[in-house]
């Protein structure tokens, strides 16, 4: 059975991705970072324990990621689909960010993807098949005022995805990214209702996106219907 590994699967976009794959009957391992009760996480998805495997780990820590991947393989076998969702943001003037901010954002948003790929790619190359999908951001292509670190980290994700696609294509591995626009997740909690309304009005489809909008695109990119698509950054932003 297909084994999907998701980072950041406990909430927001990551949770929607986990739920989407579970509905397809796949085995899903996912990393979570906050202090959740593992059994409550499992029961929250309303599925049999056999199909979902939450693993507490910090994606920015290479050792924890290695252990999480190895643990998941013992349960479900080699990973067929990797979805990197974990991400954090810092809002403020570029001159106000500290080196600690820099390391936290870059080590999580780009470093997390790097750590995951470093551990998953060898098994995919060995099997001559696999699919890697990173969740990026529209700010990775356009840049955002007062989110310079976040934008830079997502720009790094986009470049890494395009490079990996060329490197891994001969091994039958596809690599793509989904670039969300304004999505209704915890990342919007720092914005006022007035700011959110402004962002909605700046979106041609006149609404804020849902995590499911991103999860549906992730599903498509990992499906056989997308078998000739690699190295692409798919914008799912309502035309922002």
JSON list of C-alpha atoms in Angstrom, two decimals:
[
{"chain": "A", "resi": 1, "resn": "UNK", "atom": "CA", "xyz": [0.00, 0.00, 0.00]},
{"chain": "A", "resi": 2, "resn": "UNK", "atom": "CA", "xyz": [1.18, 3.53, -0.77]},
{"chain": "A", "resi": 3, "resn": "UNK", "atom": "CA", "xyz": [3.07, 5.18, 2.11]},
{"chain": "A", "resi": 4, "resn": "UNK", "atom": "CA", "xyz": [2.77, 8.97, 2.36]},
{"chain": "A", "resi": 5, "resn": "UNK", "atom": "CA", "xyz": [4.98, 11.00, 4.70]},
{"chain": "A", "resi": 6, "resn": "UNK", "atom": "CA", "xyz": [3.80, 14.51, 5.63]},
{"chain": "A", "resi": 7, "resn": "UNK", "atom": "CA", "xyz": [5.51, 17.14, 7.75]},
{"chain": "A", "resi": 8, "resn": "UNK", "atom": "CA", "xyz": [3.33, 19.54, 9.74]},
{"chain": "A", "resi": 9, "resn": "UNK", "atom": "CA", "xyz": [0.35, 17.20, 9.60]},
{"chain": "A", "resi": 10, "resn": "UNK", "atom": "CA", "xyz": [-1.39, 18.12, 12.84]},
{"chain": "A", "resi": 11, "resn": "UNK", "atom": "CA", "xyz": [-3.14, 21.31, 11.70]},
{"chain": "A", "resi": 12, "resn": "UNK", "atom": "CA", "xyz": [-3.86, 23.70, 8.85]},
{"chain": "A", "resi": 13, "resn": "UNK", "atom": "CA", "xyz": [-2.77, 22.71, 5.36]},
{"chain": "A", "resi": 14, "resn": "UNK", "atom": "CA", "xyz": [-0.81, 19.71, 6.64]},
{"chain": "A", "resi": 15, "resn": "UNK", "atom": "CA", "xyz": [-3.83, 18.27, 8.40]},
{"chain": "A", "resi": 16, "resn": "UNK", "atom": "CA", "xyz": [-5.97, 18.73, 5.29]},
{"chain": "A", "resi": 17, "resn": "UNK", "atom": "CA", "xyz": [-3.30, 16.88, 3.29]},
{"chain": "A", "resi": 18, "resn": "UNK", "atom": "CA", "xyz": [-3.24, 13.99, 5.78]},
{"chain": "A", "resi": 19, "resn": "UNK", "atom": "CA", "xyz": [-7.05, 13.74, 5.72]},
{"chain": "A", "resi": 20, "resn": "UNK", "atom": "CA", "xyz": [-7.10, 13.77, 1.91]},
{"chain": "A", "resi": 21, "resn": "UNK", "atom": "CA", "xyz": [-4.66, 10.88, 1.64]},
{"chain": "A", "resi": 22, "resn": "UNK", "atom": "CA", "xyz": [-6.42, 8.91, 4.37]},
{"chain": "A", "resi": 23, "resn": "UNK", "atom": "CA", "xyz": [-9.67, 9.20, 2.41]},
{"chain": "A", "resi": 24, "resn": "UNK", "atom": "CA", "xyz": [-7.86, 7.54, -0.50]},
{"chain": "A", "resi": 25, "resn": "UNK", "atom": "CA", "xyz": [-6.98, 4.64, 1.77]},
{"chain": "A", "resi": 26, "resn": "UNK", "atom": "CA", "xyz": [-3.22, 5.32, 1.90]},
{"chain": "A", "resi": 27, "resn": "UNK", "atom": "CA", "xyz": [-0.99, 4.75, 4.90]},
{"chain": "A", "resi": 28, "resn": "UNK", "atom": "CA", "xyz": [0.07, 8.15, 6.24]},
{"chain": "A", "resi": 29, "resn": "UNK", "atom": "CA", "xyz": [2.93, 8.99, 8.59]},
{"chain": "A", "resi": 30, "resn": "UNK", "atom": "CA", "xyz": [3.15, 12.59, 9.68]},
{"chain": "A", "resi": 31, "resn": "UNK", "atom": "CA", "xyz": [5.40, 14.77, 11.79]},
{"chain": "A", "resi": 32, "resn": "UNK", "atom": "CA", "xyz": [3.95, 17.06, 14.43]},
{"chain": "A", "resi": 33, "resn": "UNK", "atom": "CA", "xyz": [5.88, 19.45, 16.66]},
{"chain": "A", "resi": 34, "resn": "UNK", "atom": "CA", "xyz": [3.51, 20.86, 19.29]},
{"chain": "A", "resi": 35, "resn": "UNK", "atom": "CA", "xyz": [2.70, 19.03, 22.51]},
{"chain": "A", "resi": 36, "resn": "UNK", "atom": "CA", "xyz": [-0.24, 16.98, 21.33]},
{"chain": "A", "resi": 37, "resn": "UNK", "atom": "CA", "xyz": [-1.33, 13.67, 22.80]},
{"chain": "A", "resi": 38, "resn": "UNK", "atom": "CA", "xyz": [-0.52, 11.10, 20.12]},
{"chain": "A", "resi": 39, "resn": "UNK", "atom": "CA", "xyz": [-3.60, 8.96, 20.72]},
{"chain": "A", "resi": 40, "resn": "UNK", "atom": "CA", "xyz": [-5.86, 12.02, 20.61]},
{"chain": "A", "resi": 41, "resn": "UNK", "atom": "CA", "xyz": [-4.27, 13.02, 17.30]},
{"chain": "A", "resi": 42, "resn": "UNK", "atom": "CA", "xyz": [-5.04, 9.60, 15.86]},
{"chain": "A", "resi": 43, "resn": "UNK", "atom": "CA", "xyz": [-8.63, 9.55, 17.08]},
{"chain": "A", "resi": 44, "resn": "UNK", "atom": "CA", "xyz": [-9.13, 13.09, 15.77]},
{"chain": "A", "resi": 45, "resn": "UNK", "atom": "CA", "xyz": [-8.78, 11.81, 12.21]},
{"chain": "A", "resi": 46, "resn": "UNK", "atom": "CA", "xyz": [-11.54, 9.28, 12.79]},
{"chain": "A", "resi": 47, "resn": "UNK", "atom": "CA", "xyz": [-9.64, 6.45, 11.14]},
{"chain": "A", "resi": 48, "resn": "UNK", "atom": "CA", "xyz": [-8.27, 3.10, 12.15]},
{"chain": "A", "resi": 49, "resn": "UNK", "atom": "CA", "xyz": [-4.92, 3.27, 13.92]},
{"chain": "A", "resi": 50, "resn": "UNK", "atom": "CA", "xyz": [-3.46, 1.03, 11.23]},
{"chain": "A", "resi": 51, "resn": "UNK", "atom": "CA", "xyz": [-3.66, 3.83, 8.63]},
{"chain": "A", "resi": 52, "resn": "UNK", "atom": "CA", "xyz": [-2.13, 6.83, 10.41]},
{"chain": "A", "resi": 53, "resn": "UNK", "atom": "CA", "xyz": [1.16, 7.19, 12.25]},
{"chain": "A", "resi": 54, "resn": "UNK", "atom": "CA", "xyz": [1.87, 10.52, 14.01]},
{"chain": "A", "resi": 55, "resn": "UNK", "atom": "CA", "xyz": [5.52, 11.09, 14.97]},
{"chain": "A", "resi": 56, "resn": "UNK", "atom": "CA", "xyz": [6.68, 13.94, 17.21]},
{"chain": "A", "resi": 57, "resn": "UNK", "atom": "CA", "xyz": [9.75, 15.62, 15.71]},
{"chain": "A", "resi": 58, "resn": "UNK", "atom": "CA", "xyz": [11.29, 18.98, 14.85]},
{"chain": "A", "resi": 59, "resn": "UNK", "atom": "CA", "xyz": [11.84, 19.23, 11.08]},
{"chain": "A", "resi": 60, "resn": "UNK", "atom": "CA", "xyz": [14.74, 21.62, 11.60]},
{"chain": "A", "resi": 61, "resn": "UNK", "atom": "CA", "xyz": [16.65, 18.94, 13.54]},
{"chain": "A", "resi": 62, "resn": "UNK", "atom": "CA", "xyz": [18.46, 16.53, 11.16]},
{"chain": "A", "resi": 63, "resn": "UNK", "atom": "CA", "xyz": [18.72, 13.78, 13.78]},
{"chain": "A", "resi": 64, "resn": "UNK", "atom": "CA", "xyz": [15.03, 13.92, 14.72]},
{"chain": "A", "resi": 65, "resn": "UNK", "atom": "CA", "xyz": [14.00, 13.85, 11.05]},
{"chain": "A", "resi": 66, "resn": "UNK", "atom": "CA", "xyz": [16.24, 10.86, 10.38]},
{"chain": "A", "resi": 67, "resn": "UNK", "atom": "CA", "xyz": [14.73, 9.01, 13.32]},
{"chain": "A", "resi": 68, "resn": "UNK", "atom": "CA", "xyz": [11.19, 9.93, 12.25]},
{"chain": "A", "resi": 69, "resn": "UNK", "atom": "CA", "xyz": [11.73, 8.64, 8.72]},
{"chain": "A", "resi": 70, "resn": "UNK", "atom": "CA", "xyz": [13.33, 5.43, 9.95]},
{"chain": "A", "resi": 71, "resn": "UNK", "atom": "CA", "xyz": [10.47, 4.90, 12.41]},
{"chain": "A", "resi": 72, "resn": "UNK", "atom": "CA", "xyz": [7.84, 5.38, 9.71]},
{"chain": "A", "resi": 73, "resn": "UNK", "atom": "CA", "xyz": [9.56, 2.94, 7.36]},
{"chain": "A", "resi": 74, "resn": "UNK", "atom": "CA", "xyz": [9.47, 0.25, 10.05]},
{"chain": "A", "resi": 75, "resn": "UNK", "atom": "CA", "xyz": [5.69, 0.67, 10.25]},
{"chain": "A", "resi": 76, "resn": "UNK", "atom": "CA", "xyz": [4.65, 1.08, 6.60]},
{"chain": "A", "resi": 77, "resn": "UNK", "atom": "CA", "xyz": [7.71, 0.35, 4.46]},
{"chain": "A", "resi": 78, "resn": "UNK", "atom": "CA", "xyz": [9.50, 2.69, 2.06]},
{"chain": "A", "resi": 79, "resn": "UNK", "atom": "CA", "xyz": [8.04, 6.15, 1.52]},
{"chain": "A", "resi": 80, "resn": "UNK", "atom": "CA", "xyz": [6.35, 6.63, -1.86]},
{"chain": "A", "resi": 81, "resn": "UNK", "atom": "CA", "xyz": [5.15, 10.23, -1.49]},
{"chain": "A", "resi": 82, "resn": "UNK", "atom": "CA", "xyz": [6.78, 12.98, 0.55]},
{"chain": "A", "resi": 83, "resn": "UNK", "atom": "CA", "xyz": [4.85, 16.18, 1.30]},
{"chain": "A", "resi": 84, "resn": "UNK", "atom": "CA", "xyz": [6.75, 18.93, 3.10]},
{"chain": "A", "resi": 85, "resn": "UNK", "atom": "CA", "xyz": [4.29, 21.35, 4.70]},
{"chain": "A", "resi": 86, "resn": "UNK", "atom": "CA", "xyz": [5.91, 22.56, 7.94]},
{"chain": "A", "resi": 87, "resn": "UNK", "atom": "CA", "xyz": [6.48, 26.29, 7.95]},
{"chain": "A", "resi": 88, "resn": "UNK", "atom": "CA", "xyz": [6.61, 29.36, 10.17]},
{"chain": "A", "resi": 89, "resn": "UNK", "atom": "CA", "xyz": [6.64, 33.09, 9.55]},
{"chain": "A", "resi": 90, "resn": "UNK", "atom": "CA", "xyz": [7.94, 36.21, 11.23]},
{"chain": "A", "resi": 91, "resn": "UNK", "atom": "CA", "xyz": [6.37, 39.60, 10.45]},
{"chain": "A", "resi": 92, "resn": "UNK", "atom": "CA", "xyz": [8.34, 42.82, 10.89]},
{"chain": "A", "resi": 93, "resn": "UNK", "atom": "CA", "xyz": [10.83, 45.20, 9.34]},
{"chain": "A", "resi": 94, "resn": "UNK", "atom": "CA", "xyz": [13.85, 43.57, 7.73]},
{"chain": "A", "resi": 95, "resn": "UNK", "atom": "CA", "xyz": [16.17, 45.52, 10.06]},
{"chain": "A", "resi": 96, "resn": "UNK", "atom": "CA", "xyz": [14.34, 44.25, 13.15]},
{"chain": "A", "resi": 97, "resn": "UNK", "atom": "CA", "xyz": [14.89, 40.55, 12.46]},
{"chain": "A", "resi": 98, "resn": "UNK", "atom": "CA", "xyz": [17.62, 38.88, 14.50]},
{"chain": "A", "resi": 99, "resn": "UNK", "atom": "CA", "xyz": [19.99, 36.05, 13.63]},
{"chain": "A", "resi": 100, "resn": "UNK", "atom": "CA", "xyz": [17.78, 33.84, 15.79]},
{"chain": "A", "resi": 101, "resn": "UNK", "atom": "CA", "xyz": [14.79, 34.79, 13.62]},
{"chain": "A", "resi": 102, "resn": "UNK", "atom": "CA", "xyz": [16.86, 34.02, 10.52]},
{"chain": "A", "resi": 103, "resn": "UNK", "atom": "CA", "xyz": [17.88, 30.58, 11.72]},
{"chain": "A", "resi": 104, "resn": "UNK", "atom": "CA", "xyz": [14.41, 29.69, 12.96]},
{"chain": "A", "resi": 105, "resn": "UNK", "atom": "CA", "xyz": [12.64, 30.61, 9.71]},
{"chain": "A", "resi": 106, "resn": "UNK", "atom": "CA", "xyz": [15.27, 29.27, 7.31]},
{"chain": "A", "resi": 107, "resn": "UNK", "atom": "CA", "xyz": [15.98, 26.10, 9.29]},
{"chain": "A", "resi": 108, "resn": "UNK", "atom": "CA", "xyz": [12.28, 25.28, 9.45]},
{"chain": "A", "resi": 109, "resn": "UNK", "atom": "CA", "xyz": [10.96, 26.34, 6.05]},
{"chain": "A", "resi": 110, "resn": "UNK", "atom": "CA", "xyz": [13.90, 25.37, 3.86]},
{"chain": "A", "resi": 111, "resn": "UNK", "atom": "CA", "xyz": [15.98, 23.28, 6.25]},
{"chain": "A", "resi": 112, "resn": "UNK", "atom": "CA", "xyz": [12.98, 21.09, 7.02]},
{"chain": "A", "resi": 113, "resn": "UNK", "atom": "CA", "xyz": [12.54, 20.26, 3.34]},
{"chain": "A", "resi": 114, "resn": "UNK", "atom": "CA", "xyz": [16.27, 19.63, 3.00]},
{"chain": "A", "resi": 115, "resn": "UNK", "atom": "CA", "xyz": [16.34, 17.29, 6.02]},
{"chain": "A", "resi": 116, "resn": "UNK", "atom": "CA", "xyz": [13.34, 15.33, 4.77]},
{"chain": "A", "resi": 117, "resn": "UNK", "atom": "CA", "xyz": [14.66, 14.97, 1.23]},
{"chain": "A", "resi": 118, "resn": "UNK", "atom": "CA", "xyz": [18.10, 13.92, 2.44]},
{"chain": "A", "resi": 119, "resn": "UNK", "atom": "CA", "xyz": [16.54, 10.93, 4.19]},
{"chain": "A", "resi": 120, "resn": "UNK", "atom": "CA", "xyz": [13.82, 10.02, 1.71]},
{"chain": "A", "resi": 121, "resn": "UNK", "atom": "CA", "xyz": [15.55, 10.46, -1.65]},
{"chain": "A", "resi": 122, "resn": "UNK", "atom": "CA", "xyz": [17.89, 7.43, -1.29]},
{"chain": "A", "resi": 123, "resn": "UNK", "atom": "CA", "xyz": [15.00, 4.98, -0.96]},
{"chain": "A", "resi": 124, "resn": "UNK", "atom": "CA", "xyz": [13.16, 6.60, -3.87]},
{"chain": "A", "resi": 125, "resn": "UNK", "atom": "CA", "xyz": [16.26, 6.42, -6.07]},
{"chain": "A", "resi": 126, "resn": "UNK", "atom": "CA", "xyz": [16.70, 2.77, -5.10]},
{"chain": "A", "resi": 127, "resn": "UNK", "atom": "CA", "xyz": [13.07, 2.05, -6.02]},
{"chain": "A", "resi": 128, "resn": "UNK", "atom": "CA", "xyz": [13.25, 4.17, -9.21]},
{"chain": "A", "resi": 129, "resn": "UNK", "atom": "CA", "xyz": [10.00, 5.89, -8.33]},
{"chain": "A", "resi": 130, "resn": "UNK", "atom": "CA", "xyz": [8.64, 8.53, -5.99]},
{"chain": "A", "resi": 131, "resn": "UNK", "atom": "CA", "xyz": [6.94, 11.89, -5.65]},
{"chain": "A", "resi": 132, "resn": "UNK", "atom": "CA", "xyz": [8.07, 14.89, -3.62]},
{"chain": "A", "resi": 133, "resn": "UNK", "atom": "CA", "xyz": [5.81, 17.89, -3.09]},
{"chain": "A", "resi": 134, "resn": "UNK", "atom": "CA", "xyz": [6.75, 21.00, -1.12]},
{"chain": "A", "resi": 135, "resn": "UNK", "atom": "CA", "xyz": [4.29, 23.61, 0.09]},
{"chain": "A", "resi": 136, "resn": "UNK", "atom": "CA", "xyz": [5.82, 26.96, -0.78]},
{"chain": "A", "resi": 137, "resn": "UNK", "atom": "CA", "xyz": [4.11, 30.38, -0.85]},
{"chain": "A", "resi": 138, "resn": "UNK", "atom": "CA", "xyz": [3.19, 33.02, -3.38]},
{"chain": "A", "resi": 139, "resn": "UNK", "atom": "CA", "xyz": [5.61, 35.30, -1.49]},
{"chain": "A", "resi": 140, "resn": "UNK", "atom": "CA", "xyz": [8.44, 33.01, -2.55]},
{"chain": "A", "resi": 141, "resn": "UNK", "atom": "CA", "xyz": [7.96, 34.24, -6.10]},
{"chain": "A", "resi": 142, "resn": "UNK", "atom": "CA", "xyz": [6.77, 37.82, -5.44]},
{"chain": "A", "resi": 143, "resn": "UNK", "atom": "CA", "xyz": [8.24, 38.84, -2.10]},
{"chain": "A", "resi": 144, "resn": "UNK", "atom": "CA", "xyz": [6.24, 40.38, 0.71]},
{"chain": "A", "resi": 145, "resn": "UNK", "atom": "CA", "xyz": [6.86, 43.62, 2.55]},
{"chain": "A", "resi": 146, "resn": "UNK", "atom": "CA", "xyz": [7.57, 42.96, 6.24]},
{"chain": "A", "resi": 147, "resn": "UNK", "atom": "CA", "xyz": [7.96, 39.24, 5.56]},
{"chain": "A", "resi": 148, "resn": "UNK", "atom": "CA", "xyz": [11.41, 39.30, 3.97]},
{"chain": "A", "resi": 149, "resn": "UNK", "atom": "CA", "xyz": [12.73, 36.24, 5.83]},
{"chain": "A", "resi": 150, "resn": "UNK", "atom": "CA", "xyz": [9.64, 34.17, 5.10]},
{"chain": "A", "resi": 151, "resn": "UNK", "atom": "CA", "xyz": [9.72, 35.18, 1.42]},
{"chain": "A", "resi": 152, "resn": "UNK", "atom": "CA", "xyz": [13.41, 34.33, 1.15]},
{"chain": "A", "resi": 153, "resn": "UNK", "atom": "CA", "xyz": [12.92, 30.91, 2.74]},
{"chain": "A", "resi": 154, "resn": "UNK", "atom": "CA", "xyz": [10.11, 30.05, 0.32]},
{"chain": "A", "resi": 155, "resn": "UNK", "atom": "CA", "xyz": [12.18, 31.32, -2.62]},
{"chain": "A", "resi": 156, "resn": "UNK", "atom": "CA", "xyz": [14.85, 28.83, -1.53]},
{"chain": "A", "resi": 157, "resn": "UNK", "atom": "CA", "xyz": [12.20, 26.08, -1.50]},
{"chain": "A", "resi": 158, "resn": "UNK", "atom": "CA", "xyz": [11.19, 26.92, -5.08]},
{"chain": "A", "resi": 159, "resn": "UNK", "atom": "CA", "xyz": [14.77, 26.84, -6.38]},
{"chain": "A", "resi": 160, "resn": "UNK", "atom": "CA", "xyz": [15.48, 23.58, -4.56]},
{"chain": "A", "resi": 161, "resn": "UNK", "atom": "CA", "xyz": [12.37, 21.97, -6.05]},
{"chain": "A", "resi": 162, "resn": "UNK", "atom": "CA", "xyz": [13.32, 22.98, -9.60]},
{"chain": "A", "resi": 163, "resn": "UNK", "atom": "CA", "xyz": [16.88, 21.70, -9.14]},
{"chain": "A", "resi": 164, "resn": "UNK", "atom": "CA", "xyz": [15.81, 18.41, -7.56]},
{"chain": "A", "resi": 165, "resn": "UNK", "atom": "CA", "xyz": [13.36, 17.79, -10.39]},
{"chain": "A", "resi": 166, "resn": "UNK", "atom": "CA", "xyz": [16.22, 17.89, -12.92]},
{"chain": "A", "resi": 167, "resn": "UNK", "atom": "CA", "xyz": [18.51, 15.80, -10.74]},
{"chain": "A", "resi": 168, "resn": "UNK", "atom": "CA", "xyz": [15.97, 13.12, -9.82]},
{"chain": "A", "resi": 169, "resn": "UNK", "atom": "CA", "xyz": [13.96, 12.89, -13.03]},
{"chain": "A", "resi": 170, "resn": "UNK", "atom": "CA", "xyz": [16.18, 10.16, -14.52]},
{"chain": "A", "resi": 171, "resn": "UNK", "atom": "CA", "xyz": [15.39, 8.05, -11.43]},
{"chain": "A", "resi": 172, "resn": "UNK", "atom": "CA", "xyz": [11.66, 8.30, -12.04]},
{"chain": "A", "resi": 173, "resn": "UNK", "atom": "CA", "xyz": [11.09, 10.77, -9.20]},
{"chain": "A", "resi": 174, "resn": "UNK", "atom": "CA", "xyz": [8.88, 13.82, -9.71]},
{"chain": "A", "resi": 175, "resn": "UNK", "atom": "CA", "xyz": [9.36, 16.99, -7.64]},
{"chain": "A", "resi": 176, "resn": "UNK", "atom": "CA", "xyz": [6.91, 19.90, -7.55]},
{"chain": "A", "resi": 177, "resn": "UNK", "atom": "CA", "xyz": [5.71, 22.66, -5.24]},
{"chain": "A", "resi": 178, "resn": "UNK", "atom": "CA", "xyz": [2.31, 24.11, -4.42]},
{"chain": "A", "resi": 179, "resn": "UNK", "atom": "CA", "xyz": [2.39, 27.86, -3.84]},
{"chain": "A", "resi": 180, "resn": "UNK", "atom": "CA", "xyz": [-0.59, 28.96, -1.74]},
{"chain": "A", "resi": 181, "resn": "UNK", "atom": "CA", "xyz": [-2.04, 32.43, -1.65]},
{"chain": "A", "resi": 182, "resn": "UNK", "atom": "CA", "xyz": [-3.94, 33.69, 1.39]},
{"chain": "A", "resi": 183, "resn": "UNK", "atom": "CA", "xyz": [-5.20, 30.58, 3.20]},
{"chain": "A", "resi": 184, "resn": "UNK", "atom": "CA", "xyz": [-7.31, 30.36, 6.35]},
{"chain": "A", "resi": 185, "resn": "UNK", "atom": "CA", "xyz": [-4.76, 28.86, 8.76]},
{"chain": "A", "resi": 186, "resn": "UNK", "atom": "CA", "xyz": [-3.07, 29.84, 12.02]},
{"chain": "A", "resi": 187, "resn": "UNK", "atom": "CA", "xyz": [-0.53, 31.82, 10.01]},
{"chain": "A", "resi": 188, "resn": "UNK", "atom": "CA", "xyz": [-3.22, 34.49, 9.53]},
{"chain": "A", "resi": 189, "resn": "UNK", "atom": "CA", "xyz": [-3.71, 34.90, 13.27]},
{"chain": "A", "resi": 190, "resn": "UNK", "atom": "CA", "xyz": [-1.32, 37.86, 13.40]},
{"chain": "A", "resi": 191, "resn": "UNK", "atom": "CA", "xyz": [-3.50, 39.83, 10.97]},
{"chain": "A", "resi": 192, "resn": "UNK", "atom": "CA", "xyz": [-6.47, 41.94, 12.03]},
{"chain": "A", "resi": 193, "resn": "UNK", "atom": "CA", "xyz": [-9.93, 41.37, 10.62]},
{"chain": "A", "resi": 194, "resn": "UNK", "atom": "CA", "xyz": [-9.45, 44.54, 8.59]},
{"chain": "A", "resi": 195, "resn": "UNK", "atom": "CA", "xyz": [-6.21, 43.16, 7.13]},
{"chain": "A", "resi": 196, "resn": "UNK", "atom": "CA", "xyz": [-7.91, 39.87, 6.28]},
{"chain": "A", "resi": 197, "resn": "UNK", "atom": "CA", "xyz": [-10.75, 41.69, 4.56]},
{"chain": "A", "resi": 198, "resn": "UNK", "atom": "CA", "xyz": [-8.22, 43.67, 2.53]},
{"chain": "A", "resi": 199, "resn": "UNK", "atom": "CA", "xyz": [-6.41, 40.46, 1.51]},
{"chain": "A", "resi": 200, "resn": "UNK", "atom": "CA", "xyz": [-9.74, 38.94, 0.47]},
{"chain": "A", "resi": 201, "resn": "UNK", "atom": "CA", "xyz": [-10.57, 41.99, -1.63]},
{"chain": "A", "resi": 202, "resn": "UNK", "atom": "CA", "xyz": [-7.13, 41.80, -3.29]},
{"chain": "A", "resi": 203, "resn": "UNK", "atom": "CA", "xyz": [-7.91, 38.23, -4.39]},
{"chain": "A", "resi": 204, "resn": "UNK", "atom": "CA", "xyz": [-9.80, 38.15, -7.71]},
{"chain": "A", "resi": 205, "resn": "UNK", "atom": "CA", "xyz": [-11.95, 35.22, -6.56]},
{"chain": "A", "resi": 206, "resn": "UNK", "atom": "CA", "xyz": [-12.94, 37.40, -3.58]},
{"chain": "A", "resi": 207, "resn": "UNK", "atom": "CA", "xyz": [-12.36, 34.87, -0.85]},
{"chain": "A", "resi": 208, "resn": "UNK", "atom": "CA", "xyz": [-9.64, 33.53, 1.39]},
{"chain": "A", "resi": 209, "resn": "UNK", "atom": "CA", "xyz": [-8.54, 30.04, 0.45]},
{"chain": "A", "resi": 210, "resn": "UNK", "atom": "CA", "xyz": [-9.17, 26.91, 2.48]},
{"chain": "A", "resi": 211, "resn": "UNK", "atom": "CA", "xyz": [-6.58, 24.28, 3.45]},
{"chain": "A", "resi": 212, "resn": "UNK", "atom": "CA", "xyz": [-8.54, 21.83, 1.33]},
{"chain": "A", "resi": 213, "resn": "UNK", "atom": "CA", "xyz": [-7.82, 23.94, -1.77]},
{"chain": "A", "resi": 214, "resn": "UNK", "atom": "CA", "xyz": [-4.12, 23.21, -1.28]},
{"chain": "A", "resi": 215, "resn": "UNK", "atom": "CA", "xyz": [-4.62, 19.58, -0.29]},
{"chain": "A", "resi": 216, "resn": "UNK", "atom": "CA", "xyz": [-6.57, 18.91, -3.50]},
{"chain": "A", "resi": 217, "resn": "UNK", "atom": "CA", "xyz": [-3.68, 20.24, -5.59]},
{"chain": "A", "resi": 218, "resn": "UNK", "atom": "CA", "xyz": [-1.19, 18.14, -3.63]},
{"chain": "A", "resi": 219, "resn": "UNK", "atom": "CA", "xyz": [-3.33, 15.06, -4.34]},
{"chain": "A", "resi": 220, "resn": "UNK", "atom": "CA", "xyz": [-3.39, 15.85, -8.04]},
{"chain": "A", "resi": 221, "resn": "UNK", "atom": "CA", "xyz": [0.38, 16.30, -8.25]},
{"chain": "A", "resi": 222, "resn": "UNK", "atom": "CA", "xyz": [0.99, 12.92, -6.64]},
{"chain": "A", "resi": 223, "resn": "UNK", "atom": "CA", "xyz": [-1.54, 11.14, -8.86]},
{"chain": "A", "resi": 224, "resn": "UNK", "atom": "CA", "xyz": [-0.78, 9.29, -12.09]},
{"chain": "A", "resi": 225, "resn": "UNK", "atom": "CA", "xyz": [-2.77, 12.01, -13.86]},
{"chain": "A", "resi": 226, "resn": "UNK", "atom": "CA", "xyz": [0.24, 14.27, -13.22]},
{"chain": "A", "resi": 227, "resn": "UNK", "atom": "CA", "xyz": [2.86, 11.72, -14.31]},
{"chain": "A", "resi": 228, "resn": "UNK", "atom": "CA", "xyz": [4.46, 14.11, -16.85]},
{"chain": "A", "resi": 229, "resn": "UNK", "atom": "CA", "xyz": [4.63, 17.10, -14.49]},
{"chain": "A", "resi": 230, "resn": "UNK", "atom": "CA", "xyz": [7.81, 17.89, -12.59]},
{"chain": "A", "resi": 231, "resn": "UNK", "atom": "CA", "xyz": [9.86, 20.93, -11.62]},
{"chain": "A", "resi": 232, "resn": "UNK", "atom": "CA", "xyz": [6.77, 23.15, -11.42]},
{"chain": "A", "resi": 233, "resn": "UNK", "atom": "CA", "xyz": [5.56, 25.69, -8.88]},
{"chain": "A", "resi": 234, "resn": "UNK", "atom": "CA", "xyz": [1.75, 25.52, -8.87]},
{"chain": "A", "resi": 235, "resn": "UNK", "atom": "CA", "xyz": [0.14, 28.75, -7.71]},
{"chain": "A", "resi": 236, "resn": "UNK", "atom": "CA", "xyz": [-3.13, 28.21, -5.84]},
{"chain": "A", "resi": 237, "resn": "UNK", "atom": "CA", "xyz": [-3.91, 31.78, -4.88]},
{"chain": "A", "resi": 238, "resn": "UNK", "atom": "CA", "xyz": [-7.32, 32.72, -6.27]},
{"chain": "A", "resi": 239, "resn": "UNK", "atom": "CA", "xyz": [-5.57, 34.88, -8.87]},
{"chain": "A", "resi": 240, "resn": "UNK", "atom": "CA", "xyz": [-3.92, 37.14, -6.26]}
]
